[in-house]
Short mmCIF file of C-alpha atoms and ligand atoms in Angstrom, two decimals:
data_model
loop_
_atom_site.label_atom_id
_atom_site.label_comp_id
_atom_site.label_asym_id
_atom_site.label_seq_id
_atom_site.Cartn_x
_atom_site.Cartn_y
_atom_site.Cartn_z
CA MET A 1 -2.14 10.25 23.84
CA GLY A 2 -3.30 12.78 26.18
CA LYS A 3 -5.54 12.40 29.17
CA GLY A 4 -7.45 9.45 30.36
CA ALA A 5 -6.23 6.54 32.55
CA ASP A 6 -4.15 4.36 30.44
CA THR A 7 -2.08 2.12 32.99
CA TYR A 8 0.41 -0.77 32.73
CA ARG A 9 -2.52 -3.13 33.25
CA HIS A 10 -3.93 -1.85 30.16
CA LYS A 11 -0.71 -1.95 28.11
CA GLY A 12 -0.52 -5.45 29.37
CA LEU A 13 -4.12 -6.40 28.20
CA ARG A 14 -2.98 -4.44 24.68
CA ALA A 15 0.15 -6.98 24.40
CA LYS A 16 -2.07 -9.98 24.61
CA LEU A 17 -4.49 -8.78 22.32
CA VAL A 18 -1.74 -8.18 19.91
CA ASP A 19 -0.27 -11.50 20.38
CA GLU A 20 -3.75 -13.08 19.80
CA LEU A 21 -3.97 -10.82 16.41
CA ARG A 22 -0.46 -12.16 15.46
CA LYS A 23 -1.60 -15.85 15.85
CA LYS A 24 -4.73 -15.30 13.88
CA GLY A 25 -2.52 -14.25 10.92
CA ILE A 26 -1.83 -10.39 11.27
CA SER A 27 1.84 -9.90 10.34
CA ASP A 28 2.15 -6.31 9.50
CA GLU A 29 4.19 -5.18 12.40
CA ARG A 30 3.19 -1.56 11.77
CA VAL A 31 -0.37 -2.24 12.47
CA LEU A 32 0.33 -4.56 15.24
CA ASP A 33 2.55 -1.58 16.81
CA ALA A 34 -0.09 0.97 16.34
CA MET A 35 -2.70 -1.28 18.04
CA LEU A 36 -0.31 -1.81 20.94
CA GLN A 37 -0.04 2.21 21.36
CA VAL A 38 -3.74 3.27 20.79
CA PRO A 39 -5.73 2.81 24.25
CA ARG A 40 -8.86 1.05 23.00
CA HIS A 41 -10.64 1.18 26.58
CA LEU A 42 -10.85 4.78 26.18
CA PHE A 43 -13.27 4.33 23.28
CA PHE A 44 -15.90 2.65 25.50
CA ASP A 45 -18.49 3.51 28.33
CA LYS A 46 -16.47 2.82 31.60
CA THR A 47 -19.09 0.55 32.35
CA PHE A 48 -17.84 -1.89 29.36
CA GLU A 49 -13.96 -1.47 29.98
CA PRO A 50 -13.51 -5.21 30.90
CA TRP A 51 -14.34 -5.78 27.17
CA ALA A 52 -12.29 -3.58 25.55
CA TYR A 53 -9.30 -6.03 24.75
CA LYS A 54 -11.25 -8.80 23.83
CA ASP A 55 -11.45 -9.67 20.11
CA ASN A 56 -14.88 -8.78 19.66
CA ALA A 57 -16.84 -6.11 18.09
CA PHE A 58 -19.02 -3.98 20.82
CA PRO A 59 -21.94 -1.77 20.81
CA ILE A 60 -21.54 2.00 20.58
CA ASP A 61 -24.01 4.86 20.52
CA CYS A 62 -26.88 5.14 17.89
CA GLU A 63 -26.73 1.38 17.53
CA GLN A 64 -23.51 1.23 15.89
CA THR A 65 -20.45 -0.94 16.62
CA ILE A 66 -16.78 -0.35 17.10
CA SER A 67 -15.22 -2.97 14.95
CA GLN A 68 -13.65 -6.37 16.08
CA PRO A 69 -10.02 -5.71 16.70
CA TYR A 70 -9.14 -8.51 14.28
CA THR A 71 -11.28 -6.58 11.57
CA VAL A 72 -9.58 -3.30 12.43
CA ALA A 73 -6.00 -5.08 11.82
CA PHE A 74 -7.23 -6.82 8.75
CA GLN A 75 -8.40 -3.62 6.93
CA THR A 76 -5.51 -1.57 8.26
CA SER A 77 -3.09 -4.24 6.92
CA LEU A 78 -5.00 -4.17 3.30
CA LEU A 79 -4.42 -0.56 3.42
CA ASP A 80 -0.51 -0.61 3.43
CA VAL A 81 -0.18 2.37 5.46
CA HIS A 82 2.73 4.59 5.36
CA PRO A 83 3.44 7.93 7.17
CA GLY A 84 2.38 11.00 5.49
CA ASP A 85 -0.57 8.92 3.84
CA LYS A 86 -3.56 10.93 3.21
CA ILE A 87 -6.57 8.79 4.19
CA LEU A 88 -10.29 9.18 3.85
CA GLU A 89 -12.18 6.91 6.32
CA ILE A 90 -15.85 6.64 6.12
CA GLY A 91 -17.58 5.66 9.26
CA LEU A 92 -15.88 7.50 12.04
CA GLY A 93 -18.02 5.65 14.99
CA SER A 94 -15.88 5.66 18.07
CA GLY A 95 -12.83 6.99 16.36
CA TYR A 96 -10.74 3.81 17.50
CA GLN A 97 -9.89 2.86 13.64
CA ALA A 98 -9.00 6.51 13.03
CA CYS A 99 -6.51 6.78 15.85
CA VAL A 100 -4.92 3.59 14.63
CA LEU A 101 -4.26 5.25 11.28
CA ALA A 102 -2.70 8.03 12.87
CA ALA A 103 -0.68 6.43 15.43
CA MET A 104 0.85 4.95 11.98
CA GLY A 105 1.63 8.48 10.91
CA ALA A 106 -1.21 8.70 8.42
CA LYS A 107 -3.46 12.31 7.99
CA VAL A 108 -6.84 11.07 8.66
CA TYR A 109 -10.05 12.79 7.45
CA SER A 110 -13.07 10.82 9.05
CA LEU A 111 -16.57 11.16 8.03
CA GLU A 112 -19.52 10.21 10.16
CA ARG A 113 -23.30 10.40 9.28
CA HIS A 114 -24.70 10.28 12.77
CA ARG A 115 -24.74 13.69 14.39
CA PRO A 116 -24.86 12.69 17.83
CA LEU A 117 -21.88 10.25 17.33
CA TYR A 118 -19.87 12.68 15.10
CA LEU A 119 -20.35 15.29 18.07
CA SER A 120 -19.58 12.76 21.10
CA THR A 121 -16.50 11.28 19.28
CA THR A 122 -14.94 14.47 17.81
CA ALA A 123 -15.30 15.61 21.73
CA ARG A 124 -13.74 12.42 22.97
CA LEU A 125 -10.60 12.88 20.57
CA GLY A 126 -10.16 16.30 21.52
CA GLN A 127 -10.11 15.38 25.30
CA MET A 128 -7.44 12.62 24.43
CA GLY A 129 -5.12 15.23 22.58
CA VAL A 130 -5.15 13.25 19.40
CA ARG A 131 -3.35 14.41 16.54
CA GLY A 132 -3.77 13.72 12.97
CA VAL A 133 -7.40 13.13 12.89
CA ARG A 134 -10.04 15.63 11.49
CA THR A 135 -13.69 14.58 11.65
CA PHE A 136 -16.47 15.66 9.56
CA TYR A 137 -20.16 15.39 9.49
CA GLY A 138 -21.87 14.00 6.20
CA ASP A 139 -22.55 11.20 3.97
CA GLY A 140 -19.92 8.76 3.03
CA PHE A 141 -21.36 8.02 -0.34
CA ARG A 142 -20.20 11.74 -1.50
CA GLY A 143 -16.83 11.75 0.19
CA LEU A 144 -15.09 14.92 0.83
CA PRO A 145 -14.39 16.05 -2.52
CA SER A 146 -12.75 19.66 -1.24
CA PHE A 147 -9.86 17.46 0.25
CA ALA A 148 -9.57 15.01 -2.59
CA PRO A 149 -7.85 13.25 -3.92
CA PHE A 150 -6.41 10.66 -1.11
CA ASP A 151 -3.80 8.25 -1.11
CA LYS A 152 -6.00 5.67 0.59
CA ILE A 153 -9.97 5.38 1.47
CA LEU A 154 -11.17 3.10 4.07
CA VAL A 155 -15.00 2.29 4.37
CA THR A 156 -15.97 0.86 7.88
CA ALA A 157 -19.64 0.11 6.75
CA ALA A 158 -20.98 -2.43 4.38
CA ALA A 159 -21.77 -0.70 1.20
CA PRO A 160 -24.52 -2.03 -1.51
CA GLU A 161 -21.56 -1.51 -4.03
CA ILE A 162 -18.38 0.32 -4.81
CA PRO A 163 -19.57 4.00 -4.68
CA LYS A 164 -17.88 5.61 -7.93
CA GLU A 165 -17.41 9.00 -6.17
CA LEU A 166 -15.18 7.42 -3.56
CA VAL A 167 -13.11 5.98 -6.79
CA ARG A 168 -13.08 9.32 -8.28
CA GLN A 169 -11.68 10.78 -4.88
CA LEU A 170 -8.86 8.53 -4.96
CA ARG A 171 -5.65 9.33 -6.17
CA GLU A 172 -3.88 7.16 -9.31
CA GLY A 173 -2.10 4.33 -7.53
CA GLY A 174 -4.24 4.62 -4.45
CA ILE A 175 -6.01 1.71 -2.61
CA LEU A 176 -9.74 1.63 -1.53
CA VAL A 177 -10.55 -1.02 1.23
CA ILE A 178 -14.39 -1.64 1.50
CA PRO A 179 -16.80 -4.63 2.51
CA VAL A 180 -19.39 -4.93 -0.32
CA THR A 181 -22.75 -6.87 0.35
CA ARG A 182 -22.45 -9.79 -2.25
CA GLY A 183 -25.69 -11.94 -1.79
CA ALA A 184 -26.04 -13.16 1.80
CA PHE A 185 -22.63 -11.92 2.95
CA GLN A 186 -20.11 -8.94 2.69
CA GLN A 187 -17.03 -9.39 0.78
CA MET A 188 -13.92 -7.47 1.90
CA ILE A 189 -12.73 -5.85 -1.38
CA ARG A 190 -9.21 -4.25 -2.07
CA LEU A 191 -9.36 -1.98 -5.11
CA PHE A 192 -6.11 -0.48 -6.66
CA LYS A 193 -6.94 2.55 -8.97
CA THR A 194 -4.26 2.03 -12.09
CA SER A 195 -5.39 5.21 -14.01
CA ASP A 196 -8.42 7.45 -14.20
CA GLY A 197 -11.35 5.34 -14.91
CA LYS A 198 -9.53 1.89 -14.59
CA TRP A 199 -8.93 -0.05 -11.49
CA LEU A 200 -8.16 -3.60 -10.20
CA GLU A 201 -10.20 -5.46 -7.43
CA GLU A 202 -8.96 -8.26 -5.37
CA GLN A 203 -11.25 -10.43 -2.73
CA HIS A 204 -10.21 -10.82 0.75
CA GLY A 205 -12.99 -12.91 2.02
CA GLU A 206 -16.28 -12.33 4.46
CA PHE A 207 -16.95 -10.03 7.17
CA ARG A 208 -19.81 -8.53 9.01
CA PHE A 209 -20.28 -4.63 9.32
CA VAL A 210 -23.22 -2.38 9.93
CA PRO A 211 -24.63 -0.82 6.81
CA MET A 212 -23.51 1.95 4.95
CA LEU A 213 -26.51 4.07 4.75
CA GLU A 214 -27.37 7.20 2.45
CA GLY A 215 -27.76 10.72 3.66
CA THR A 216 -27.30 12.09 7.11
CA GLU A 217 -29.10 11.88 10.48
N1 SAH B 1 -14.45 2.89 12.03
C1 SAH B 1 -15.31 2.88 13.23
C2 SAH B 1 -16.51 1.67 13.23
C3 SAH B 1 -17.95 2.53 13.14
S1 SAH B 1 -19.26 1.29 12.62
C4 SAH B 1 -14.86 2.54 14.49
O1 SAH B 1 -13.37 2.41 14.64
O2 SAH B 1 -15.44 2.82 15.71
C5 SAH B 1 -19.47 2.35 10.95
C6 SAH B 1 -19.95 3.70 11.06
O3 SAH B 1 -20.19 3.98 10.05
C7 SAH B 1 -21.04 3.93 11.96
O4 SAH B 1 -20.75 4.84 12.86
C8 SAH B 1 -22.20 4.42 11.02
O5 SAH B 1 -22.84 5.58 11.59
C9 SAH B 1 -21.25 5.01 9.89
N2 SAH B 1 -21.87 5.06 8.53
C10 SAH B 1 -22.60 4.13 7.96
N3 SAH B 1 -23.09 4.97 6.47
C11 SAH B 1 -22.42 6.00 6.59
C12 SAH B 1 -22.40 6.91 5.58
N4 SAH B 1 -22.89 6.88 4.41
N5 SAH B 1 -21.33 7.91 5.65
C13 SAH B 1 -20.74 8.13 6.97
N6 SAH B 1 -20.56 7.29 7.92
C14 SAH B 1 -21.46 6.09 7.75
#
């Protein structure tokens, strides 16, 4: 994965983090393997490097957060990623989640509504020599119609409800994973699109995310 210091010490810390995730119930070896590969510390300001391999969420630019590793692992497992999958991510943020998907062989299209974050993360992924991630500046509620349909769609911010436009941009048989605000908490929803206009929904527990907001800034 290109430039930047990734040492044996960092690899050791990642192996410990992956063990921790396994103990917490993550069992998809493809997900764990990808998280073993992606150097999470390179997505943080150098000052905060010591926190990079703890199982915690962490603040990034524009008052956003890089999701907790457990949450990344959980959402990625629900998505059932296969090499070659064409995946739309809503909420590029630091780019870490997008890189985990790319490490699993997916072709990732990731949208971010904060221009400074879109620019800095796009530059970082370029410096790291990441392949398989294309970044876009725009509003996730609109998706990326010109690239649809997608095999999978992953939303990494809490939506007020399931955006119909995203379901529309999913292929038949595709999967959408999205945290949706239900009352006082956010419920992780996995949606299977069965045919045009029809889908099945599963609930996968409560999580905490920054809100999915309309428009760009
Ligand atoms: N996947 C990211 C997590 C970032 S937090 C990572 O691995 O670091 C969620 C991100 O979603 C934030 O960067 C936020 O700005 C972005 N976001 C929120 N609403 C959005 C929308 N409507 N469209 C695109 N991005 C959005």
